[in-house]
Each structure stands twice: as C-alpha cells, then as structure tokens.
Coordinates of N, CA, C and O in Angstrom, one line a residue:
M1217 N -1.1 2.9 42.8 CA -1.6 2.1 43.9 C -0.4 1.4 44.6 O 0.4 0.8 43.9
A1218 N -0.3 1.4 45.9 CA 0.7 0.7 46.6 C 0.4 -0.7 46.7 O -0.7 -1.2 46.7
A1219 N 1.5 -1.5 46.9 CA 1.3 -3.0 47.1 C 0.6 -3.2 48.4 O 0.8 -2.6 49.4
S1220 N -0.3 -4.3 48.4 CA -1.0 -4.7 49.6 C -0.1 -5.4 50.5 O 0.9 -6.0 50.1
L1221 N -0.4 -5.4 51.8 CA 0.3 -6.2 52.8 C -0.2 -7.6 52.9 O 0.2 -8.4 53.7
Y1222 N -1.2 -7.9 52.0 CA -1.9 -9.2 52.1 C -2.0 -9.9 50.8 O -2.0 -9.3 49.7
V1223 N -2.0 -11.2 50.8 CA -2.3 -12.0 49.6 C -3.6 -12.7 49.8 O -4.2 -12.7 50.9
T1224 N -4.1 -13.4 48.8 CA -5.3 -14.1 48.8 C -5.2 -15.6 49.1 O -4.3 -16.2 48.6
G1225 N -6.1 -16.1 50.0 CA -6.1 -17.5 50.3 C -7.5 -18.0 50.2 O -8.4 -17.2 50.3
T1226 N -7.7 -19.3 50.1 CA -9.0 -19.9 50.1 C -9.0 -21.0 51.1 O -8.0 -21.7 51.3
H1227 N -10.1 -21.2 51.7 CA -10.3 -22.2 52.7 C -9.8 -23.5 52.1 O -10.1 -23.8 51.0
V1228 N -9.1 -24.3 52.9 CA -8.5 -25.5 52.4 C -9.5 -26.4 51.6 O -9.1 -27.0 50.6
A1229 N -10.7 -26.5 52.1 CA -11.7 -27.4 51.5 C -12.2 -26.8 50.2 O -12.9 -27.5 49.5
S1230 N -11.9 -25.5 49.9 CA -12.5 -24.9 48.7 C -11.5 -24.6 47.6 O -11.9 -23.8 46.7
V1231 N -10.3 -25.1 47.7 CA -9.4 -24.8 46.6 C -9.5 -25.9 45.6 O -9.6 -27.1 45.9
E1232 N -9.7 -25.6 44.3 CA -9.9 -26.5 43.3 C -8.9 -26.4 42.2 O -8.3 -25.3 42.0
R1233 N -8.7 -27.4 41.5 CA -7.8 -27.4 40.3 C -8.6 -26.8 39.1 O -9.8 -27.2 38.9
D1234 N -8.0 -26.0 38.3 CA -8.7 -25.3 37.2 C -8.7 -26.3 36.0 O -7.6 -26.6 35.5
P1235 N -9.9 -26.8 35.6 CA -9.9 -27.8 34.5 C -9.5 -27.2 33.2 O -9.1 -27.9 32.3
L1236 N -9.5 -25.9 33.0 CA -9.1 -25.3 31.7 C -7.6 -25.3 31.5 O -7.1 -25.2 30.4
H1237 N -6.9 -25.6 32.6 CA -5.4 -25.6 32.5 C -5.0 -27.1 32.9 O -4.0 -27.3 33.6
A1238 N -5.7 -28.0 32.4 CA -5.4 -29.5 32.7 C -3.9 -29.7 32.4 O -3.3 -29.4 31.4
G1239 N -3.3 -30.4 33.4 CA -1.9 -30.7 33.3 C -0.9 -29.7 33.7 O 0.2 -29.9 33.9
R1240 N -1.4 -28.4 33.9 CA -0.6 -27.3 34.3 C -0.7 -27.1 35.8 O 0.0 -26.3 36.4
N1241 N -1.6 -27.8 36.5 CA -1.7 -27.8 38.0 C -1.9 -26.3 38.5 O -1.2 -25.9 39.4
V1242 N -2.8 -25.6 38.0 CA -3.0 -24.2 38.3 C -4.2 -24.1 39.3 O -5.3 -24.7 39.1
N1243 N -4.0 -23.4 40.4 CA -5.1 -23.2 41.4 C -6.0 -22.0 41.0 O -5.5 -21.1 40.3
R1244 N -7.2 -22.0 41.3 CA -8.1 -20.9 41.1 C -8.8 -20.6 42.4 O -9.1 -21.5 43.2
V1245 N -9.1 -19.4 42.7 CA -9.8 -19.0 43.9 C -11.3 -19.3 43.7 O -11.9 -18.8 42.7
V1246 N -11.9 -20.0 44.6 CA -13.3 -20.3 44.5 C -14.0 -20.1 45.8 O -13.3 -20.0 46.9
N1247 N -15.3 -19.9 45.8 CA -16.1 -19.9 47.0 C -15.9 -18.6 47.8 O -16.7 -17.7 47.7
L1248 N -14.9 -18.5 48.6 CA -14.7 -17.3 49.5 C -13.2 -17.0 49.7 O -12.5 -17.9 50.1
A1249 N -12.9 -15.8 49.4 CA -11.5 -15.4 49.5 C -11.2 -14.9 50.9 O -12.0 -14.2 51.5
H1250 N -10.0 -15.2 51.4 CA -9.5 -14.8 52.7 C -8.2 -14.0 52.5 O -7.5 -14.2 51.6
A1251 N -7.9 -13.1 53.4 CA -6.6 -12.4 53.4 C -5.6 -13.1 54.3 O -5.9 -13.5 55.4
V1252 N -4.4 -13.1 53.8 CA -3.2 -13.7 54.5 C -2.1 -12.7 54.5 O -1.8 -12.1 53.5
A1253 N -1.6 -12.5 55.7 CA -0.5 -11.5 55.9 C 0.8 -11.9 55.2 O 1.1 -13.1 55.2
K1254 N 1.4 -11.0 54.5 CA 2.7 -11.3 53.9 C 3.8 -11.2 54.9 O 3.6 -10.5 55.9
P1255 N 5.0 -11.8 54.8 CA 5.4 -12.6 53.6 C 4.8 -14.0 53.7 O 4.4 -14.5 54.8
V1256 N 4.6 -14.6 52.6 CA 4.0 -15.9 52.5 C 4.6 -16.7 51.3 O 5.0 -16.1 50.4
V1257 N 4.6 -18.0 51.5 CA 5.0 -18.9 50.5 C 3.8 -19.7 50.1 O 3.0 -20.0 51.0
D1258 N 3.5 -20.0 48.9 CA 2.4 -20.8 48.5 C 2.3 -22.0 49.4 O 3.2 -22.8 49.6
G1259 N 1.1 -22.2 50.0 CA 0.9 -23.4 50.8 C -0.1 -23.0 52.0 O -0.8 -22.0 51.9
L1260 N -0.1 -23.9 53.0 CA -1.1 -23.7 54.1 C -0.6 -22.5 55.0 O 0.6 -22.5 55.4
E1261 N -1.5 -21.6 55.3 CA -1.3 -20.5 56.1 C -2.5 -20.2 56.9 O -3.6 -20.7 56.6
E1262 N -2.4 -19.4 57.9 CA -3.6 -18.9 58.7 C -4.0 -17.6 58.2 O -3.2 -16.7 58.1
S1263 N -5.3 -17.4 57.8 CA -5.8 -16.1 57.3 C -5.8 -15.2 58.5 O -5.7 -15.6 59.7
V1264 N -6.1 -13.9 58.2 CA -6.1 -12.9 59.3 C -7.4 -13.1 60.2 O -7.4 -12.7 61.3
C1265 N -8.4 -13.8 59.7 CA -9.5 -14.1 60.5 C -9.4 -15.5 61.3 O -10.3 -15.8 62.0
G1266 N -8.3 -16.2 61.1 CA -8.0 -17.4 61.8 C -8.3 -18.7 61.1 O -8.1 -19.8 61.7
V1267 N -8.7 -18.6 59.9 CA -9.1 -19.9 59.1 C -7.9 -20.4 58.4 O -7.1 -19.6 57.9
L1268 N -7.7 -21.7 58.4 CA -6.6 -22.4 57.7 C -6.9 -22.3 56.2 O -8.0 -22.8 55.8
V1269 N -6.0 -21.7 55.4 CA -6.3 -21.5 54.0 C -5.1 -22.0 53.2 O -4.0 -22.1 53.7
T1270 N -5.3 -22.2 51.9 CA -4.2 -22.3 51.0 C -3.9 -21.0 50.4 O -4.7 -20.4 49.7
A1271 N -2.7 -20.4 50.7 CA -2.4 -19.1 50.3 C -1.7 -19.1 48.9 O -0.9 -20.0 48.6
L1272 N -2.0 -18.2 48.1 CA -1.4 -18.0 46.8 C -0.7 -16.7 46.7 O -1.3 -15.6 46.6
A1273 N 0.7 -16.8 46.8 CA 1.5 -15.6 47.0 C 1.4 -14.6 45.8 O 1.6 -13.4 46.0
H1274 N 1.1 -15.1 44.6 CA 1.0 -14.2 43.5 C -0.4 -13.5 43.4 O -0.5 -12.6 42.5
L1275 N -1.3 -13.8 44.2 CA -2.7 -13.2 44.2 C -2.8 -12.1 45.3 O -3.2 -12.4 46.4
D1276 N -2.5 -10.9 44.9 CA -2.6 -9.8 45.9 C -4.0 -9.6 46.3 O -5.0 -9.7 45.5
W1277 N -4.3 -9.4 47.6 CA -5.6 -9.3 48.1 C -6.4 -8.2 47.5 O -7.6 -8.4 47.2
Q1278 N -5.8 -7.1 47.1 CA -6.5 -6.0 46.5 C -6.8 -6.2 45.0 O -7.6 -5.5 44.5
M1279 N -6.2 -7.2 44.4 CA -6.3 -7.4 43.0 C -7.3 -8.5 42.6 O -7.6 -8.7 41.4
V1280 N -7.8 -9.2 43.6 CA -8.8 -10.3 43.3 C -10.2 -9.8 43.3 O -10.6 -9.3 44.3
W1281 N -10.9 -9.9 42.2 CA -12.3 -9.4 42.1 C -13.2 -10.6 41.6 O -12.7 -11.6 41.0
G1282 N -14.5 -10.4 41.8 CA -15.4 -11.4 41.3 C -15.6 -12.6 42.2 O -16.3 -13.6 41.8
V1283 N -15.0 -12.6 43.4 CA -15.1 -13.7 44.3 C -15.5 -13.1 45.7 O -15.0 -12.1 46.1
P1284 N -16.5 -13.6 46.3 CA -16.9 -13.1 47.6 C -15.8 -13.1 48.6 O -15.0 -14.1 48.6
R1285 N -15.7 -12.1 49.4 CA -14.6 -12.0 50.4 C -15.1 -12.3 51.8 O -16.2 -11.9 52.1
C1286 N -14.3 -12.9 52.6 CA -14.6 -13.1 54.0 C -14.8 -11.7 54.7 O -14.0 -10.8 54.5
L1287 N -15.9 -11.5 55.3 CA -16.2 -10.2 55.9 C -15.2 -9.8 57.0 O -14.8 -8.6 57.1
E1288 N -14.8 -10.8 57.8 CA -13.8 -10.5 58.9 C -12.5 -10.1 58.3 O -11.8 -9.2 58.7
C1289 N -12.0 -10.8 57.2 CA -10.8 -10.5 56.6 C -10.8 -9.1 55.9 O -9.9 -8.4 56.0
Q1290 N -12.0 -8.8 55.3 CA -12.2 -7.6 54.7 C -12.1 -6.4 55.7 O -11.6 -5.4 55.5
R1291 N -12.7 -6.7 56.9 CA -12.7 -5.7 57.9 C -11.3 -5.4 58.4 O -10.9 -4.2 58.6
I1292 N -10.4 -6.5 58.5 CA -9.1 -6.3 59.0 C -8.1 -5.8 57.9 O -7.3 -4.9 58.2
A1293 N -8.2 -6.4 56.8 CA -7.3 -6.1 55.7 C -7.7 -4.9 54.8 O -6.9 -4.4 54.0
G1294 N -9.0 -4.6 54.8 CA -9.5 -3.5 54.0 C -9.9 -3.9 52.7 O -9.8 -5.0 52.2

C-alpha cells in the first residue's frame, strides 16, 4: 500500500486529551475525522473540505479506522 497524500485532523472543538495517557499529553481522534493535505506539521490546518482542524501528522488518513469520516473529505481524499 502506498502512503496517503493526506493526514487526519479533527475539528478544533472536538480534539480531546486522552485520559489513559495522563501526563503524556496525547491527542486522540474523536467525533469526526477530516483529511488534511500533506505536508503538515501538528497544529491548526484547513481540511480539504474547508474546516479548521487540529492536524496530527502521524495519523495517515488511510490508517485511521473506527471514527466517522467527514463525507466531503472522504469524497475528495478517497
């Protein structure tokens, strides 16, 4: 499988700190995943559908499962 051209981001209001990693300051994807075009650095970015999200550079768009995806991002990014 080839690497994706997109990383995963979550709407700014829906990024939470993971309580299981208390003190380690780890983000987890919650609510609705959005695609963000690479290259990206962790932080605020605009998703391919135009929503301001917190992008997580280590979470490839194709590798995140179990979280609902934005339909418009899925249409654009596949």
